[in-house]
Short mmCIF file of C-alpha atoms in Angstrom, two decimals:
data_model
loop_
_atom_site.label_atom_id
_atom_site.label_comp_id
_atom_site.label_asym_id
_atom_site.label_seq_id
_atom_site.Cartn_x
_atom_site.Cartn_y
_atom_site.Cartn_z
CA UNK M 8 13.18 -2.72 -11.35
CA UNK M 9 11.59 -5.15 -8.93
CA UNK M 10 8.71 -3.91 -6.79
CA UNK M 11 9.47 -3.41 -3.12
CA UNK M 12 5.76 -3.33 -2.18
CA UNK M 13 3.19 -5.68 -3.69
CA UNK M 14 -0.54 -6.34 -3.48
CA UNK M 15 -1.42 -8.05 -0.20
CA UNK M 16 1.55 -6.64 1.76
CA UNK M 17 0.87 -5.26 5.22
CA UNK M 18 2.10 -1.66 5.37
CA UNK M 19 2.18 1.30 7.74
CA UNK M 20 1.54 4.89 6.66
CA UNK M 21 4.45 7.22 7.43
CA UNK M 22 2.91 10.65 6.72
CA UNK M 23 -0.43 12.40 6.39
CA UNK M 24 -3.71 12.29 8.27
CA UNK M 25 -3.55 8.48 8.71
CA UNK M 26 0.06 8.45 9.98
CA UNK M 27 0.83 5.35 12.08
CA UNK M 28 -2.13 3.30 10.85
CA UNK M 29 -1.59 -0.10 9.26
CA UNK M 30 -3.47 -1.85 6.50
CA UNK M 31 -3.19 -4.19 3.54
CA UNK M 32 -2.48 -3.06 -0.01
CA UNK M 33 -5.48 -3.78 -2.23
CA UNK M 34 -4.22 -2.21 -5.47
CA UNK M 35 -0.87 -1.03 -6.85
CA UNK M 36 -0.44 1.53 -9.62
CA UNK M 37 3.22 1.22 -10.69
CA UNK M 38 3.16 3.95 -13.36
CA UNK M 39 1.90 6.57 -10.88
CA UNK M 40 3.94 5.00 -8.03
CA UNK M 41 0.85 4.82 -5.82
CA UNK M 42 -1.06 2.22 -3.81
CA UNK M 43 -4.57 1.92 -2.40
CA UNK M 44 -4.97 0.58 1.15
CA UNK M 45 -8.36 -0.71 2.28
CA UNK M 46 -10.03 1.52 4.86
CA UNK M 47 -7.28 4.18 4.93
CA UNK M 48 -6.90 7.60 3.30
CA UNK M 49 -10.68 7.80 2.94
CA UNK M 50 -12.16 10.67 0.95
CA UNK M 51 -15.81 11.53 0.31
CA UNK M 52 -16.77 11.30 -3.35
CA UNK M 53 -20.01 12.90 -4.54
CA UNK M 54 -21.73 10.80 -7.18
CA UNK M 55 -24.75 11.50 -9.33
CA UNK M 56 -27.74 9.21 -9.10
CA UNK M 57 -28.20 6.75 -11.98
CA UNK M 58 -30.64 3.97 -12.80
CA UNK M 59 -28.53 1.26 -11.17
CA UNK M 60 -27.02 3.16 -8.22
CA UNK M 61 -28.13 5.60 -5.59
CA UNK M 62 -26.27 8.91 -5.66
CA UNK M 63 -24.87 10.82 -2.72
CA UNK M 64 -21.68 11.05 -0.69
CA UNK M 65 -19.72 7.80 -0.92
CA UNK M 66 -16.52 7.16 1.08
CA UNK M 67 -13.68 5.92 -1.13
CA UNK M 68 -10.07 4.89 -0.38
CA UNK M 69 -7.71 7.17 -2.28
CA UNK M 70 -4.20 6.30 -3.56
CA UNK M 71 -1.10 7.04 -1.46
CA UNK M 72 2.40 7.53 -2.87
CA UNK M 73 4.69 4.52 -2.27
CA UNK M 74 7.31 6.73 -0.58
CA UNK M 75 4.81 7.38 2.24
CA UNK M 76 4.42 3.65 2.99
CA UNK M 77 6.69 1.18 4.79
CA UNK M 78 6.41 -2.59 5.02
CA UNK M 79 5.55 -4.04 8.43
CA UNK M 80 7.95 -6.79 9.59
CA UNK M 81 7.23 -9.75 11.88
CA UNK M 82 7.62 -7.56 14.99
CA UNK M 83 4.98 -5.08 13.79
CA UNK M 84 7.53 -2.32 13.09
CA UNK M 85 8.20 -0.39 9.89
CA UNK M 86 11.07 -1.73 7.83
CA UNK M 87 12.84 -1.10 4.56
CA UNK M 88 12.93 -3.77 1.87
CA UNK M 89 16.07 -5.30 0.40
CA UNK M 90 16.74 -7.92 -2.25
CA UNK M 91 19.07 -10.92 -2.19
CA UNK M 92 19.58 -14.13 -4.14
CA UNK M 93 18.49 -17.39 -2.46
CA UNK M 94 18.58 -20.66 -4.42
CA UNK M 95 18.89 -18.77 -7.73
CA UNK M 96 15.79 -16.67 -6.96
CA UNK M 97 15.57 -12.98 -6.15
CA UNK M 98 13.89 -12.67 -2.73
CA UNK M 99 12.64 -9.63 -0.82
CA UNK M 100 13.73 -9.38 2.82
CA UNK M 101 13.08 -7.07 5.76
CA UNK M 102 16.17 -5.03 6.58
CA UNK M 103 15.38 -4.86 10.33
CA UNK M 104 15.07 -8.61 10.95
CA UNK M 105 16.76 -10.05 7.86
CA UNK M 106 13.97 -12.56 7.27
CA UNK M 107 12.53 -13.19 3.80
CA UNK M 108 9.11 -11.78 3.00
#
């Protein structure tokens, strides 16, 4: 099935501690149905010191399930994603405005 959300898409978080915040998808994990958004859903990871890196408490963006994300349309509002055929190509479009993504 075609992906509704892709790397580089601007999304808004629908649930959780970062609800209402927007960001850009930096990584998609299709098998786990999760995405990582830069600067959001931050968790502190404790790492051991090694020869090349200093140890300590490092902030890290954690994955969020795709069902908790919504694409942001041209108006800055959350929208669902649909598919249609334009010029023999399958194109994603925002359901609120109808414009292609």
